Tab-separated table of C-alpha atoms in Angstrom:
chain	number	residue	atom	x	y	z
Q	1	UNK	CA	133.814	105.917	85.749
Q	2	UNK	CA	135.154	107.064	89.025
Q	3	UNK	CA	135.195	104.508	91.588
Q	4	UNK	CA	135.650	107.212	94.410
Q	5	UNK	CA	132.462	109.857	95.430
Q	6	UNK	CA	134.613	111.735	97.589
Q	7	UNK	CA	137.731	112.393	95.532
Q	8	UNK	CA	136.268	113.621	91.960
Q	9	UNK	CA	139.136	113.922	89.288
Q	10	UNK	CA	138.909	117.617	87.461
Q	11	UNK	CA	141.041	117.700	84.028
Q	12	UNK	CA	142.713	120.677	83.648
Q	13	UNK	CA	144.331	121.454	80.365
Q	14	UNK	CA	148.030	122.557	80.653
Q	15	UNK	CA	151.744	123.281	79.021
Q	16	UNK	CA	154.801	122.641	79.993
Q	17	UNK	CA	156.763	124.650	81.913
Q	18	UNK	CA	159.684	124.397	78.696
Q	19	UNK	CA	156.689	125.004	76.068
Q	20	UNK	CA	156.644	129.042	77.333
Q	21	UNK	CA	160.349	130.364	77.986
Q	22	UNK	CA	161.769	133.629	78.206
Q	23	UNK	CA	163.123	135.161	74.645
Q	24	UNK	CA	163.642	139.034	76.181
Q	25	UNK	CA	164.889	139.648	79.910
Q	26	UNK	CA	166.780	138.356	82.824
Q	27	UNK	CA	166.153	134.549	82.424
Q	28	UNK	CA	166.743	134.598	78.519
Q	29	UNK	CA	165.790	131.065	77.642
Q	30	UNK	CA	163.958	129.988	80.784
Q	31	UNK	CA	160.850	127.930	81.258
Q	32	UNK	CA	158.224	129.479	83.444
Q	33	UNK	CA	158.622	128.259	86.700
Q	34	UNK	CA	157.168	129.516	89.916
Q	35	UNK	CA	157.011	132.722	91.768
Q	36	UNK	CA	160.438	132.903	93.558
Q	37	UNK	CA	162.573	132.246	90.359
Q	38	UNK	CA	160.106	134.759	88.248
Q	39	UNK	CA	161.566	138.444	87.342
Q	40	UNK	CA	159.055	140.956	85.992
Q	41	UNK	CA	159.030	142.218	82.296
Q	42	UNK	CA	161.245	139.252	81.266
Q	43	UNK	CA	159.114	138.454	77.972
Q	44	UNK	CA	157.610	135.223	77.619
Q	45	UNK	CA	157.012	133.004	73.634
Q	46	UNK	CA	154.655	129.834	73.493
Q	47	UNK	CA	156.762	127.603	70.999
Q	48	UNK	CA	155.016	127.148	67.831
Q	49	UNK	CA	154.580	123.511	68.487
Q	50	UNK	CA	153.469	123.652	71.705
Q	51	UNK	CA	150.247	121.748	72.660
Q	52	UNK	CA	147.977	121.348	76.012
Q	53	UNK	CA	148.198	118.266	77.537
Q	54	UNK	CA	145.305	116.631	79.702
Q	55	UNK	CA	146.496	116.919	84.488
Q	56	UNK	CA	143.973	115.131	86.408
Q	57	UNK	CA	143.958	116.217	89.735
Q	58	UNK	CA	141.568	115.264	92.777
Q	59	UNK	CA	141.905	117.293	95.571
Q	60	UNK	CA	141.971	115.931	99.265
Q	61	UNK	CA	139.856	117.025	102.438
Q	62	UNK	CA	142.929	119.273	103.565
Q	63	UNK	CA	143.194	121.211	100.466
Q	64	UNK	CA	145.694	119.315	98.493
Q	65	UNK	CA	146.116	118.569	94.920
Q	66	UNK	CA	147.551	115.153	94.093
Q	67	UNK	CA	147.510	113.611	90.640
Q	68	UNK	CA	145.090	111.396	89.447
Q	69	UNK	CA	145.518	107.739	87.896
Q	70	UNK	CA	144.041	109.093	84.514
Q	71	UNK	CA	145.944	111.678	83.618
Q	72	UNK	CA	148.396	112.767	80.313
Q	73	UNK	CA	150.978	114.304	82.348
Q	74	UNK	CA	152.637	113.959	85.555
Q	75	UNK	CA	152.993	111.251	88.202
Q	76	UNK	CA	150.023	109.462	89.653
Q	77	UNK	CA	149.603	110.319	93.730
Q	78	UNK	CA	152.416	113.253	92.974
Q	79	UNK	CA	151.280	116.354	94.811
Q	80	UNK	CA	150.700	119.072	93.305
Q	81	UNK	CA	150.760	122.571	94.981
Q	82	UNK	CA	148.928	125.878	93.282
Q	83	UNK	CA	151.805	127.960	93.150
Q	84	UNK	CA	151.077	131.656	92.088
Q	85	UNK	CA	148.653	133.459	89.740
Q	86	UNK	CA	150.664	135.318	86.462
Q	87	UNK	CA	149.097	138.293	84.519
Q	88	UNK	CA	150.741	138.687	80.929
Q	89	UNK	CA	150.654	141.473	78.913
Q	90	UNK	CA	151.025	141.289	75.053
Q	91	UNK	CA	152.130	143.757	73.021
Q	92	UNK	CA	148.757	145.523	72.142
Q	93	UNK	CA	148.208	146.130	75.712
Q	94	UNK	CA	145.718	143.272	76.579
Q	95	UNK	CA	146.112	141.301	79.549
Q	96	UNK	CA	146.431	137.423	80.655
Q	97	UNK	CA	146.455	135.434	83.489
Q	98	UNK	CA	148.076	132.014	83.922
Q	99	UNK	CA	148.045	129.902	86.789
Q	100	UNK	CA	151.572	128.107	88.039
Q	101	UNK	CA	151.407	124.541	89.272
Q	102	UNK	CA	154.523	122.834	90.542
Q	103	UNK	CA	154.241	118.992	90.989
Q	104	UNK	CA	157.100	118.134	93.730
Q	105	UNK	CA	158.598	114.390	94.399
Q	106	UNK	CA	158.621	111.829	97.688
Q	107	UNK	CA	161.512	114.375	98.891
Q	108	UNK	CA	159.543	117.937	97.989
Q	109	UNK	CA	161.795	118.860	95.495
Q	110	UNK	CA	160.491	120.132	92.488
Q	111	UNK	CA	159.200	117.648	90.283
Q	112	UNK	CA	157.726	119.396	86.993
Q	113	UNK	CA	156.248	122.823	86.433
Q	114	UNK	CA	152.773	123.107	84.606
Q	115	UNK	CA	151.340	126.596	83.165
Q	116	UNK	CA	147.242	127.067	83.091
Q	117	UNK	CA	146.597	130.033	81.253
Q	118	UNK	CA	142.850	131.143	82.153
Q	119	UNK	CA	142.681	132.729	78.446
Q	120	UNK	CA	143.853	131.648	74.880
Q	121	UNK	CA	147.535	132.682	74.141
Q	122	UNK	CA	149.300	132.552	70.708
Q	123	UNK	CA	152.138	130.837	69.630
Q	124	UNK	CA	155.304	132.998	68.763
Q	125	UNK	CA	154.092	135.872	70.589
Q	126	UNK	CA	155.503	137.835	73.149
Q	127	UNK	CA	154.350	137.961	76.689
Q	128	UNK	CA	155.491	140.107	79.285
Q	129	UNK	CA	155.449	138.954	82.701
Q	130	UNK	CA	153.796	142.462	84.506
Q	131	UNK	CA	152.836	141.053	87.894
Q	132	UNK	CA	152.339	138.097	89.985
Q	133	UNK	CA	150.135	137.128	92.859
Q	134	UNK	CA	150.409	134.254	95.071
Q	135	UNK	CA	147.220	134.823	97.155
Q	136	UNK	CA	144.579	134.824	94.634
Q	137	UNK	CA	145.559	131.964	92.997
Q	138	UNK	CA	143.476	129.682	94.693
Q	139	UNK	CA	140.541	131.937	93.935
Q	140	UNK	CA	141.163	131.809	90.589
Q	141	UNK	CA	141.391	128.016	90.241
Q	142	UNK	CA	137.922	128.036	92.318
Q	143	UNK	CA	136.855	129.567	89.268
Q	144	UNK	CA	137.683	127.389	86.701
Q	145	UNK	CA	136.312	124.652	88.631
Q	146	UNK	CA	132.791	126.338	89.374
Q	147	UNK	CA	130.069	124.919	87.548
Q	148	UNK	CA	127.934	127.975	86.075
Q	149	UNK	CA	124.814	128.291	83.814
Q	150	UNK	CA	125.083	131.651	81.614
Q	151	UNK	CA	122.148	134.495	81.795
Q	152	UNK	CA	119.538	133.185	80.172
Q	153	UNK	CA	119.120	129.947	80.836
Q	154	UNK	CA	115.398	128.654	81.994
Q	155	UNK	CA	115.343	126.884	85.363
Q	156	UNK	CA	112.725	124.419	86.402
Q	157	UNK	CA	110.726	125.411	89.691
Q	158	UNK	CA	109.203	123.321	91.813
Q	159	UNK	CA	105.597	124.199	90.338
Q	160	UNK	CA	106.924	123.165	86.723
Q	161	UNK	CA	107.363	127.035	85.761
Q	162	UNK	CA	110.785	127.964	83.874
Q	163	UNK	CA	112.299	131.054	85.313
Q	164	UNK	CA	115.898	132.530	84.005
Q	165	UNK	CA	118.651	131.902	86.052
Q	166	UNK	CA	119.249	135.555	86.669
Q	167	UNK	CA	116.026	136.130	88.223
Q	168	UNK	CA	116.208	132.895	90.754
Q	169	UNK	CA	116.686	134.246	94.727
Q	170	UNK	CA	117.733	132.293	98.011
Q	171	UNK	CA	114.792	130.222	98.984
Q	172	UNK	CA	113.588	129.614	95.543
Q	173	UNK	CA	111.899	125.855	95.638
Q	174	UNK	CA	113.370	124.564	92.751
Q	175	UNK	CA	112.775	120.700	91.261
Q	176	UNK	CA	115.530	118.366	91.547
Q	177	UNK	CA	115.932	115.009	89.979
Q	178	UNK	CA	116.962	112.817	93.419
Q	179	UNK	CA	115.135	115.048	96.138
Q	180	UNK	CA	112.245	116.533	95.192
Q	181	UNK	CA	111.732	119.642	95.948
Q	182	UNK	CA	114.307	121.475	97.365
Q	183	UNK	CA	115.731	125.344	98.342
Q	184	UNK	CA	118.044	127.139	96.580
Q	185	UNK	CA	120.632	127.923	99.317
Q	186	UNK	CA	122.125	131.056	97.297
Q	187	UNK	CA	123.370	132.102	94.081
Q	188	UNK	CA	126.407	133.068	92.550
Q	189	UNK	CA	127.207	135.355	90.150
Q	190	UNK	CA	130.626	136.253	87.934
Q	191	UNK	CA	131.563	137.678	84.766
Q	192	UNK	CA	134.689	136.712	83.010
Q	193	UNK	CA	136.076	136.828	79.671
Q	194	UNK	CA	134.974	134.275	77.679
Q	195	UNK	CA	138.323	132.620	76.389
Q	196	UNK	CA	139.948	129.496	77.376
Q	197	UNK	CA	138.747	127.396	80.278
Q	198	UNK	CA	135.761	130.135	80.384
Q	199	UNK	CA	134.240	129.775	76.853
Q	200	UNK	CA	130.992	129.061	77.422
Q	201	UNK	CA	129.652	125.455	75.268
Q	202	UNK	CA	126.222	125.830	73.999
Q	203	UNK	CA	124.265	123.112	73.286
Q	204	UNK	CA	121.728	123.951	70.131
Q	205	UNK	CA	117.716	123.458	70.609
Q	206	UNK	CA	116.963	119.815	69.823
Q	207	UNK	CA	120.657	118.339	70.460
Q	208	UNK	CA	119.397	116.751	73.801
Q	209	UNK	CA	116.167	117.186	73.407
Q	210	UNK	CA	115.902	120.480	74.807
Q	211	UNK	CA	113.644	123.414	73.865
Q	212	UNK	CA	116.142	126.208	73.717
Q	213	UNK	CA	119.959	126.448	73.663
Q	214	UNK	CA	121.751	125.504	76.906
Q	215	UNK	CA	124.646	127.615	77.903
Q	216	UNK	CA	126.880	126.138	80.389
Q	217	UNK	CA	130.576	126.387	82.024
Q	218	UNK	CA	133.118	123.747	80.242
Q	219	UNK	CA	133.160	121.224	82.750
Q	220	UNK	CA	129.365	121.301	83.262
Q	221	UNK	CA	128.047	117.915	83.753
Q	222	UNK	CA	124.928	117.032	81.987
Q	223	UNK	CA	122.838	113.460	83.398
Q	224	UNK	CA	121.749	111.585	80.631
Q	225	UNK	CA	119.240	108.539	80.813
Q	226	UNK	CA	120.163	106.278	77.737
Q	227	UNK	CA	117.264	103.808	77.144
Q	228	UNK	CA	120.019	101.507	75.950
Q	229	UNK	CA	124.142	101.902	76.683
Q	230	UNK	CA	125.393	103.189	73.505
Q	231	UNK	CA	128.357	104.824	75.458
Q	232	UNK	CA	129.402	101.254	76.651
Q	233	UNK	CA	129.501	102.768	80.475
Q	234	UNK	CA	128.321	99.834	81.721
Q	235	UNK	CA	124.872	101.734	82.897
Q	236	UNK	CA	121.776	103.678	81.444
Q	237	UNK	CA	122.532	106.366	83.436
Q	238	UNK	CA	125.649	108.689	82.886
Q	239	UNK	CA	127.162	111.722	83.954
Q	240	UNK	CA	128.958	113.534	81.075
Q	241	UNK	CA	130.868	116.519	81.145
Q	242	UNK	CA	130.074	119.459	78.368
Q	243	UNK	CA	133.309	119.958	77.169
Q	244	UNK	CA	132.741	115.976	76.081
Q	245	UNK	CA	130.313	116.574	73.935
Q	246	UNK	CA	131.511	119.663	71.335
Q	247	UNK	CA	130.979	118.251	68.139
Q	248	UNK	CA	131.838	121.654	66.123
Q	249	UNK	CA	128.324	121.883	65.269
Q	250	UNK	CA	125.107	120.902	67.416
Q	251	UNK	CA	127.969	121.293	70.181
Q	252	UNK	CA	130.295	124.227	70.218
Q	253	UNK	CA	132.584	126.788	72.546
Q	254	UNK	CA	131.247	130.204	72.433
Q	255	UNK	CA	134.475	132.280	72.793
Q	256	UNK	CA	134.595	136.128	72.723
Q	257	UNK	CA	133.562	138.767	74.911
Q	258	UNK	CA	132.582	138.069	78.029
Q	259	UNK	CA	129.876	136.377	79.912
Q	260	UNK	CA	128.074	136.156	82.819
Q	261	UNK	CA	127.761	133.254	84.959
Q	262	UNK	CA	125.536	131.993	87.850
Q	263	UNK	CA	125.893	129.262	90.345
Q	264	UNK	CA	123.517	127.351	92.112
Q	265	UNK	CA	124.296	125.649	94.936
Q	266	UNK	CA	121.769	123.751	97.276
Q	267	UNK	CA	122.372	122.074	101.007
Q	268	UNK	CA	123.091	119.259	98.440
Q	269	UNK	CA	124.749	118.571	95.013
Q	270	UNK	CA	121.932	118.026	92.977
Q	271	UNK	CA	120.316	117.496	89.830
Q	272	UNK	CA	117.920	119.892	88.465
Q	273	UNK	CA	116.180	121.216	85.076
Q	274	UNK	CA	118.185	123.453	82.670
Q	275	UNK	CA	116.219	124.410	79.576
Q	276	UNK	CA	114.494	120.883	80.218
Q	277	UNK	CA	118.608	119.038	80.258
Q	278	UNK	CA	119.270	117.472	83.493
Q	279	UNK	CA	121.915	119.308	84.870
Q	280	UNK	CA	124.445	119.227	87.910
Q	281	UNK	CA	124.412	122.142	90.663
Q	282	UNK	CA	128.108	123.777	92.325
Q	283	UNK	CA	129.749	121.064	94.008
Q	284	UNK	CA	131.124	122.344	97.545
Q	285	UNK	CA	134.872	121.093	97.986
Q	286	UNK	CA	138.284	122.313	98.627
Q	287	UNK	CA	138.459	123.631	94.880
Q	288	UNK	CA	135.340	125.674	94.685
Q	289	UNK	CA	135.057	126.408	98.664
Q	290	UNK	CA	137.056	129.495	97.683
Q	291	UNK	CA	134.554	130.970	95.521
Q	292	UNK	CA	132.105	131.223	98.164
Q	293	UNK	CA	131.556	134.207	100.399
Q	294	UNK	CA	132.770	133.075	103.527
Q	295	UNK	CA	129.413	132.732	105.558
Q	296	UNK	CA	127.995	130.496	103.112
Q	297	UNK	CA	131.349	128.218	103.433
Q	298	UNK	CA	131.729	128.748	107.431
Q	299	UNK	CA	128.291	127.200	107.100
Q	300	UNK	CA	128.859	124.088	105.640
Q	301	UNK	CA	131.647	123.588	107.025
Q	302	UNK	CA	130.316	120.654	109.581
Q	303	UNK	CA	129.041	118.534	107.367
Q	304	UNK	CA	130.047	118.363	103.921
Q	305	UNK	CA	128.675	114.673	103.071
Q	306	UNK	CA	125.490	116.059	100.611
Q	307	UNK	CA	128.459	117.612	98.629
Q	308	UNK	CA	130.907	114.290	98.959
Q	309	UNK	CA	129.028	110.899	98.886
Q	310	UNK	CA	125.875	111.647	96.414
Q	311	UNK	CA	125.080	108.412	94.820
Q	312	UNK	CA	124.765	109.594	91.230
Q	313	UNK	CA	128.806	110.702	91.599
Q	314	UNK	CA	129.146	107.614	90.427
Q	315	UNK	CA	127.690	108.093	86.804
Q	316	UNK	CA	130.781	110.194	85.853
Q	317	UNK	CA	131.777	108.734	82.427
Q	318	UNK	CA	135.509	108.729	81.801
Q	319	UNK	CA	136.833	110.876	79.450
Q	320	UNK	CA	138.963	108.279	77.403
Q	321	UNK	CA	136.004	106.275	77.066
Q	322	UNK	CA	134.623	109.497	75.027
Q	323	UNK	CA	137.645	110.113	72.560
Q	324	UNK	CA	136.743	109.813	68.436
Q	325	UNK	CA	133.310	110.071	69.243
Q	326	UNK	CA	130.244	112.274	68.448
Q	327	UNK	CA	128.916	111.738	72.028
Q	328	UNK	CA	125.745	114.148	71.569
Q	329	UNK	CA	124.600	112.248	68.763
Q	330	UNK	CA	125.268	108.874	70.040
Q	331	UNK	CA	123.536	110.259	73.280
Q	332	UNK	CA	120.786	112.012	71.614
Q	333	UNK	CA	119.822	108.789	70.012
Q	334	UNK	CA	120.247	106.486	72.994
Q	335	UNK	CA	117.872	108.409	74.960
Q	336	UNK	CA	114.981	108.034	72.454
Q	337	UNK	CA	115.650	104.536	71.524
């Protein structure tokens, strides 16, 4: 589990830079790399044996990304700085984006370069680089790390009634775990393709003991009381993320199409009722601030400490802990037992 309510770790799923390299163009046999070495229409392959691998990043109060102790790639307390947003096109027409990272060394100097791509892209394929944006990247990334509940999805009011997510307004009294009672300080709303880091997971009627399927973004987490600690977290109470829990059946991406996506956010990060699953609300901090409309984040800009230092931060189960399990089940069982 974290050890660190201020700093939370978000696991981003990258290549490396040498994994996608340039088979038609200027920089024939080039890695990606970042925005002042790119040229536009070179044409891009991912090798056929080319696999994610797991960054952990945490980012600091001024809007930094350094590299967390658990993490698959890169060096821990590197920096890493959110280079430039890519758009792709393949050769049907349809369009990508990919997001550039470039961790640096003690000196600055390029370290290693990491690609992000916000949708799934296909080995052996070609890729043509057709623009590239170094403003919006942060936006973008703000994205990814927004946690979202898909239309649909009931929400517990304060009075006990379930009301979809869509239909929720600011000042909605809405029933949280830790405080009561509290106001819904505004809503957010997106629609995206839903590929890659923006598949929706659903969680089937009956998995956690919910009514109804729960939709929710990937990194989603879910608070789970466990009557006894099956999960060996060292605590009954745990904080796991969605993606954690796909099981290729009671737990499973929803890719295709698109979806639409709503966040919640509150004074506070808080706990509240989705489709009867405890679940998390957006978490304001230099990631996500980007997402919000800037009067809502001139707002909190004073104090920040209900979105930094909430006690139940601490319930975050590590993701190693997870691997080779079939956490819903184990979870699912704990929490009737």
């Amino acid at each position: 589990m974290s050890g660190n309510t201020s700093k939370p770790a978000q696991s981003i799923r990258v290549f490396q830079a040498y994994d996608f390299t340039v088979v038609n163009g200027a920089n024939l046999g080039d890695p990606i790399s970042f925005a002042d070495e790119l040229d536009l229409d070179d044409t891009y392959e991912l090798h056929r044996n080319a696999k994610p691998y797991r960054l952990s990043l945490i980012a600091d109060a001024g809007g930094h990304f350094k590299v967390a102790s658990d993490t698959d790639l890169g060096r821990p307390g590197a920096t890493v700085h959110l280079d430039s947003c890519l758009t792709l096109m393949s050769a049907n027409g349809s369009t990508t984006e990919m997001l550039v990272l470039v961790e640096v060394d003690d000196n600055g100097d390029v370290a290693e370069v990491y690609a992000l791509p916000l949708a799934a892209i296909t080995p052996r394929t070609g890729y043509a680089l057709v623009g590239f944006d170094r403003d919006v990247a942060r936006q973008k990334y703000a994205e990814v790390a927004c946690v979202s509940f898909t239309r649909g999805t009931h929400i517990t009011l304060s009075s006990g009634a379930q009301k979809p997510v869509e239909e929720l307004q600011i000042g909605d009294t809405i029933l949280t775990r830790d405080d009561g009672v509290q106001k819904l300080r505004w809503v957010g709303q997106s629609t995206v393709r839903a590929v890659g880091d923006f598949a929706p997971i659903r969680i089937r009627a009956g998995t956690l003991h919910n009514e109804n399927d729960l939709l929710v973004s990937p990194d989603h987490r879910l608070f789970i009381y466990q009557r006894s600690d099956k999960l060996g977290a060292g605590r009954h109470e745990v904080l796991v993320r969605a993606r954690h829990l796909i099981n290729g059946d009671s737990v499973r991406v929803e890719d295709g199409g698109f979806v639409d996506y709503f966040q919640l956010l509150f004074d506070e990060h808080q706990i509240i009722y989705a489709e009867g699953i405890a679940a998390e609300t957006l978490l304001v901090d230099t990631r996500t601030r980007q997402f919000l409309p800037d009067d809502v984040s001139a707002s909190l800009s004073s104090d920040r400490s209900g979105h930094t230092a909430r006690p139940h931060m601490e319930f975050e189960v590590e993701e190693k802990l997870l691997k080779d399990l079939d956490v819903a089940e184990i979870l699912r069982r704990a929490s009737t037992r």
